[in-house]
Amino acid sequence: MPTTSAASEKLVWKTRLFAAIVVLTNVTGNFALSWGIKHGAAMDGSAWSFVRVIFDPWVFCGILLLSGWVLSRMALLSWADLSYVIPVTSVGFVMNAIMGAVFLGEIITPTRWLGTLCIVGGTVLVGLTAPKTETQ
Amino acid sequence: MAWLYVAIIVISTVASDLLQSWEMKRQGEVTDFGVGGIGRLLKLLLTKGPLIGSIIFLAISFYAFLALLAVADLSFAVPATALSLVAETILARLVLKERVTPARWGGTVLVAIGVALLAL
């Protein structure tokens, strides 16, 4: 619609950029955390191990990235609907599966490919709707 | 026991997201993404009750997920996350009064099915 194009076009791209930041910080943050926990930053359940683990470089990076995830998600939710943000940022499940295959040698079965296809399809379907319904 | 953890995960995830979305809408659209803007977001996070509550629920959901993984397989735990996607969309409609269009419903259900398939 030409009358609303400039402002809503800008909002759509801002929303896509922030959705991408939310997904990337979440996936890389979780990956760094689990890599750190599995390689060296041993947790023995004692209170001291909960403190010590924070200073493992991978775990520390993971915490920084996940802090970025919380802040970028707050910013995104300041304008975009929750019912838009939830399915669109679910594309992170796909990225987790791919990172598992690439870095951890996990096998992606045909069922998982089908699941991936469903998630991407659902994400695109919701991504094509306006991020903020009040403006429609 | 596993289902109790699933219930805790779904309820706390939904509560966390509803509180965060509700408070951030009240604060208005964020337009400053410089150091000052990030500082303002951090300050909101530490001073606004609903946002503090949202972080507490997020932590509860995180630890319940770890506890669930201790008693159940990942292939059981991940579809539980898919349940919360649908629950959140229903509550976004009912509580936050968002207009959930047919395309959004379709997409959300498709994503939830996909997440469940990933865990098989």
Tab-separated table of C-alpha atoms in Angstrom:
chain	number	residue	atom	x	y	z
A	1	MET	CA	0.000	0.000	0.000
A	2	PRO	CA	1.709	3.188	-1.160
A	3	THR	CA	0.239	5.487	1.526
A	4	THR	CA	1.909	3.723	4.462
A	5	SER	CA	4.952	2.388	2.634
A	6	ALA	CA	7.865	4.471	3.972
A	7	ALA	CA	7.185	4.145	7.712
A	8	SER	CA	5.951	0.554	7.677
A	9	GLU	CA	8.746	-0.559	5.331
A	10	LYS	CA	11.269	0.840	7.809
A	11	LEU	CA	9.525	-0.950	10.712
A	12	VAL	CA	9.534	-4.241	8.809
A	13	TRP	CA	13.299	-4.072	8.169
A	14	LYS	CA	14.052	-2.944	11.720
A	15	THR	CA	11.961	-5.892	12.951
A	16	ARG	CA	13.787	-8.373	10.684
A	17	LEU	CA	17.185	-7.032	11.787
A	18	PHE	CA	16.284	-7.368	15.475
A	19	ALA	CA	14.698	-10.801	14.995
A	20	ALA	CA	18.014	-11.883	13.393
A	21	ILE	CA	20.018	-10.464	16.334
A	22	VAL	CA	17.680	-12.212	18.833
A	23	VAL	CA	18.106	-15.562	17.055
A	24	LEU	CA	21.897	-15.279	16.552
A	25	THR	CA	22.675	-14.220	20.137
A	26	ASN	CA	20.443	-17.009	21.500
A	27	VAL	CA	21.869	-19.795	19.338
A	28	THR	CA	25.534	-18.782	19.704
A	29	GLY	CA	25.067	-18.031	23.421
A	30	ASN	CA	23.561	-21.458	24.131
A	31	PHE	CA	26.238	-23.115	22.031
A	32	ALA	CA	29.067	-21.339	23.889
A	33	LEU	CA	27.505	-22.290	27.235
A	34	SER	CA	27.133	-25.962	26.373
A	35	TRP	CA	30.611	-26.096	24.774
A	36	GLY	CA	32.116	-24.586	27.924
A	37	ILE	CA	30.248	-26.993	30.212
A	38	LYS	CA	31.269	-30.018	28.116
A	39	HIS	CA	34.917	-28.974	27.702
A	40	GLY	CA	36.536	-28.197	30.985
A	41	ALA	CA	34.211	-26.018	33.008
A	42	ALA	CA	33.266	-28.954	35.211
A	43	MET	CA	30.234	-28.643	37.462
A	44	ASP	CA	30.308	-30.915	40.499
A	45	GLY	CA	27.149	-29.503	42.076
A	46	SER	CA	28.971	-27.618	44.839
A	47	ALA	CA	28.198	-23.947	45.395
A	48	TRP	CA	31.805	-23.045	44.491
A	49	SER	CA	31.525	-24.749	41.095
A	50	PHE	CA	28.577	-22.467	40.208
A	51	VAL	CA	30.812	-19.432	40.822
A	52	ARG	CA	33.933	-20.896	39.178
A	53	VAL	CA	32.084	-21.886	36.007
A	54	ILE	CA	31.284	-18.225	35.214
A	55	PHE	CA	34.999	-17.529	34.688
A	56	ASP	CA	35.439	-20.198	32.039
A	57	PRO	CA	36.016	-18.193	28.800
A	58	TRP	CA	33.331	-20.106	26.828
A	59	VAL	CA	30.764	-19.841	29.605
A	60	PHE	CA	31.585	-16.145	30.052
A	61	CYS	CA	31.102	-15.526	26.297
A	62	GLY	CA	27.837	-17.458	26.466
A	63	ILE	CA	26.583	-15.286	29.324
A	64	LEU	CA	27.535	-12.098	27.428
A	65	LEU	CA	25.751	-13.315	24.287
A	66	LEU	CA	22.653	-14.310	26.263
A	67	SER	CA	22.631	-10.860	27.913
A	68	GLY	CA	22.571	-9.442	24.377
A	69	TRP	CA	19.685	-11.825	23.657
A	70	VAL	CA	17.604	-10.510	26.597
A	71	LEU	CA	18.230	-6.848	25.674
A	72	SER	CA	17.576	-7.252	21.936
A	73	ARG	CA	14.401	-9.219	22.679
A	74	MET	CA	13.229	-6.441	25.040
A	75	ALA	CA	13.818	-3.879	22.288
A	76	LEU	CA	12.016	-6.025	19.689
A	77	LEU	CA	9.015	-6.534	21.991
A	78	SER	CA	8.794	-2.781	22.543
A	79	TRP	CA	7.180	-2.529	19.104
A	80	ALA	CA	6.464	-6.008	17.692
A	81	ASP	CA	3.572	-8.284	18.778
A	82	LEU	CA	4.441	-11.276	20.978
A	83	SER	CA	2.400	-13.500	18.635
A	84	TYR	CA	4.767	-12.352	15.842
A	85	VAL	CA	8.056	-12.582	17.783
A	86	ILE	CA	7.484	-16.131	19.117
A	87	PRO	CA	7.115	-18.040	15.817
A	88	VAL	CA	9.590	-15.858	13.885
A	89	THR	CA	12.414	-16.315	16.398
A	90	SER	CA	11.684	-20.079	16.482
A	91	VAL	CA	13.935	-20.368	13.430
A	92	GLY	CA	16.619	-20.678	16.135
A	93	PHE	CA	15.551	-24.329	16.617
A	94	VAL	CA	16.687	-24.967	13.035
A	95	MET	CA	20.027	-23.245	13.619
A	96	ASN	CA	20.549	-25.308	16.779
A	97	ALA	CA	19.974	-28.494	14.779
A	98	ILE	CA	22.417	-27.347	12.078
A	99	MET	CA	25.083	-26.394	14.627
A	100	GLY	CA	24.601	-29.790	16.273
A	101	ALA	CA	25.205	-31.468	12.908
A	102	VAL	CA	28.222	-29.344	11.987
A	103	PHE	CA	30.069	-29.089	15.309
A	104	LEU	CA	28.863	-32.064	17.306
A	105	GLY	CA	28.552	-34.595	14.472
A	106	GLU	CA	24.832	-35.214	15.063
A	107	ILE	CA	22.936	-36.785	12.177
A	108	ILE	CA	19.943	-34.965	10.673
A	109	THR	CA	17.355	-37.646	9.838
A	110	PRO	CA	14.615	-37.213	7.160
A	111	THR	CA	12.085	-36.573	9.972
A	112	ARG	CA	14.292	-33.760	11.256
A	113	TRP	CA	14.556	-32.268	7.771
A	114	LEU	CA	10.742	-32.355	7.597
A	115	GLY	CA	10.593	-30.622	11.001
A	116	THR	CA	13.095	-28.022	9.764
A	117	LEU	CA	10.962	-27.412	6.664
A	118	CYS	CA	7.829	-26.915	8.839
A	119	ILE	CA	9.630	-24.419	11.101
A	120	VAL	CA	11.048	-22.417	8.192
A	121	GLY	CA	7.638	-22.462	6.444
A	122	GLY	CA	5.851	-21.318	9.608
A	123	THR	CA	8.461	-18.614	10.237
A	124	VAL	CA	8.134	-17.254	6.694
A	125	LEU	CA	4.311	-17.351	6.899
A	126	VAL	CA	4.264	-15.317	10.133
A	127	GLY	CA	7.175	-13.133	8.977
A	128	LEU	CA	5.083	-11.955	6.034
A	129	THR	CA	2.362	-10.591	8.339
A	130	ALA	CA	2.760	-7.063	9.745
A	131	PRO	CA	4.840	-7.159	12.969
A	132	LYS	CA	2.530	-4.689	14.700
A	133	THR	CA	-1.186	-5.275	14.159
A	134	GLU	CA	-2.431	-2.000	15.642
A	135	THR	CA	-1.034	-0.106	12.661
A	136	GLN	CA	-3.011	-2.107	10.105
B	1	MET	CA	7.667	-36.080	37.640
B	2	ALA	CA	8.540	-35.284	34.031
B	3	TRP	CA	5.071	-33.843	33.368
B	4	LEU	CA	5.338	-31.649	36.449
B	5	TYR	CA	8.550	-30.151	35.022
B	6	VAL	CA	6.851	-29.687	31.631
B	7	ALA	CA	4.005	-27.808	33.343
B	8	ILE	CA	6.494	-25.594	35.214
B	9	ILE	CA	8.429	-24.895	31.978
B	10	VAL	CA	5.324	-24.001	29.954
B	11	ILE	CA	3.754	-21.822	32.681
B	12	SER	CA	6.967	-19.936	33.515
B	13	THR	CA	7.941	-19.410	29.841
B	14	VAL	CA	4.501	-18.030	29.066
B	15	ALA	CA	4.502	-15.817	32.181
B	16	SER	CA	7.992	-14.495	31.379
B	17	ASP	CA	7.103	-13.559	27.791
B	18	LEU	CA	3.723	-12.030	28.626
B	19	LEU	CA	5.268	-9.827	31.340
B	20	GLN	CA	8.152	-8.751	29.074
B	21	SER	CA	5.914	-7.959	26.098
B	22	TRP	CA	3.355	-6.139	28.249
B	23	GLU	CA	5.886	-3.904	30.027
B	24	MET	CA	7.900	-3.119	26.871
B	25	LYS	CA	4.727	-2.062	25.012
B	26	ARG	CA	3.969	0.226	27.956
B	27	GLN	CA	7.487	1.726	27.716
B	28	GLY	CA	7.021	2.483	24.018
B	29	GLU	CA	9.091	1.774	20.936
B	30	VAL	CA	12.846	1.714	21.511
B	31	THR	CA	14.585	3.988	19.007
B	32	ASP	CA	17.977	4.677	20.639
B	33	PHE	CA	20.438	1.831	20.060
B	34	GLY	CA	23.605	3.630	21.200
B	35	VAL	CA	25.358	3.138	24.535
B	36	GLY	CA	22.764	5.371	26.231
B	37	GLY	CA	19.901	3.341	24.798
B	38	ILE	CA	21.408	0.046	25.981
B	39	GLY	CA	21.986	1.613	29.408
B	40	ARG	CA	18.333	2.639	29.502
B	41	LEU	CA	17.233	-0.927	28.666
B	42	LEU	CA	19.477	-2.302	31.447
B	43	LYS	CA	18.024	0.218	33.894
B	44	LEU	CA	14.471	-0.816	32.913
B	45	LEU	CA	15.431	-4.453	33.396
B	46	LEU	CA	16.654	-3.763	36.935
B	47	THR	CA	13.926	-1.375	38.082
B	48	LYS	CA	10.614	-2.352	36.469
B	49	GLY	CA	8.688	-4.999	38.419
B	50	PRO	CA	7.213	-6.835	35.408
B	51	LEU	CA	10.670	-7.086	33.757
B	52	ILE	CA	12.293	-8.342	36.969
B	53	GLY	CA	9.442	-10.865	37.211
B	54	SER	CA	10.023	-11.875	33.599
B	55	ILE	CA	13.713	-12.622	34.315
B	56	ILE	CA	12.788	-14.634	37.440
B	57	PHE	CA	10.297	-16.743	35.426
B	58	LEU	CA	12.936	-17.160	32.684
B	59	ALA	CA	15.368	-18.513	35.294
B	60	ILE	CA	12.710	-20.863	36.717
B	61	SER	CA	11.967	-22.151	33.209
B	62	PHE	CA	15.707	-22.635	32.527
B	63	TYR	CA	16.323	-24.632	35.711
B	64	ALA	CA	13.110	-26.664	35.222
B	65	PHE	CA	14.381	-27.532	31.720
B	66	LEU	CA	17.715	-28.713	33.184
B	67	ALA	CA	15.801	-30.731	35.796
B	68	LEU	CA	13.600	-32.230	33.058
B	69	LEU	CA	16.685	-33.273	31.062
B	70	ALA	CA	17.921	-35.120	34.138
B	71	VAL	CA	14.799	-37.332	34.237
B	72	ALA	CA	13.707	-37.420	30.554
B	73	ASP	CA	15.199	-37.576	27.044
B	74	LEU	CA	15.764	-34.477	24.942
B	75	SER	CA	13.254	-35.981	22.494
B	76	PHE	CA	10.607	-35.640	25.189
B	77	ALA	CA	11.829	-32.273	26.495
B	78	VAL	CA	11.885	-30.348	23.197
B	79	PRO	CA	8.231	-30.969	22.168
B	80	ALA	CA	7.331	-29.510	25.565
B	81	THR	CA	8.801	-26.231	24.258
B	82	ALA	CA	6.547	-26.561	21.220
B	83	LEU	CA	3.528	-26.667	23.554
B	84	SER	CA	4.468	-23.298	25.010
B	85	LEU	CA	4.557	-21.709	21.506
B	86	VAL	CA	0.861	-22.444	21.031
B	87	ALA	CA	-0.040	-21.551	24.640
B	88	GLU	CA	1.715	-18.183	24.244
B	89	THR	CA	-0.106	-17.329	21.044
B	90	ILE	CA	-3.473	-18.109	22.678
B	91	LEU	CA	-2.585	-15.891	25.661
B	92	ALA	CA	-1.197	-13.105	23.436
B	93	ARG	CA	-4.694	-13.056	21.925
B	94	LEU	CA	-6.583	-13.256	25.245
B	95	VAL	CA	-4.380	-11.260	27.631
B	96	LEU	CA	-2.423	-8.845	25.422
B	97	LYS	CA	-5.430	-8.458	23.042
B	98	GLU	CA	-3.227	-8.921	19.981
B	99	ARG	CA	-4.959	-9.514	16.677
B	100	VAL	CA	-3.760	-12.985	15.697
B	101	THR	CA	-4.487	-13.312	11.984
B	102	PRO	CA	-5.116	-16.715	10.305
B	103	ALA	CA	-1.606	-16.534	8.777
B	104	ARG	CA	-0.120	-16.184	12.278
B	105	TRP	CA	-2.152	-19.093	13.660
B	106	GLY	CA	-1.152	-21.253	10.689
B	107	GLY	CA	2.510	-20.298	10.972
B	108	THR	CA	2.620	-20.848	14.738
B	109	VAL	CA	1.020	-24.317	14.488
B	110	LEU	CA	3.428	-25.190	11.635
B	111	VAL	CA	6.408	-24.110	13.780
B	112	ALA	CA	5.121	-26.146	16.760
B	113	ILE	CA	4.719	-29.262	14.578
B	114	GLY	CA	8.222	-28.681	13.194
B	115	VAL	CA	9.748	-28.397	16.680
B	116	ALA	CA	8.026	-31.655	17.700
B	117	LEU	CA	9.357	-33.378	14.538
B	118	LEU	CA	12.915	-32.160	15.247
B	119	ALA	CA	12.823	-34.080	18.516
B	120	LEU	CA	11.773	-37.413	16.940
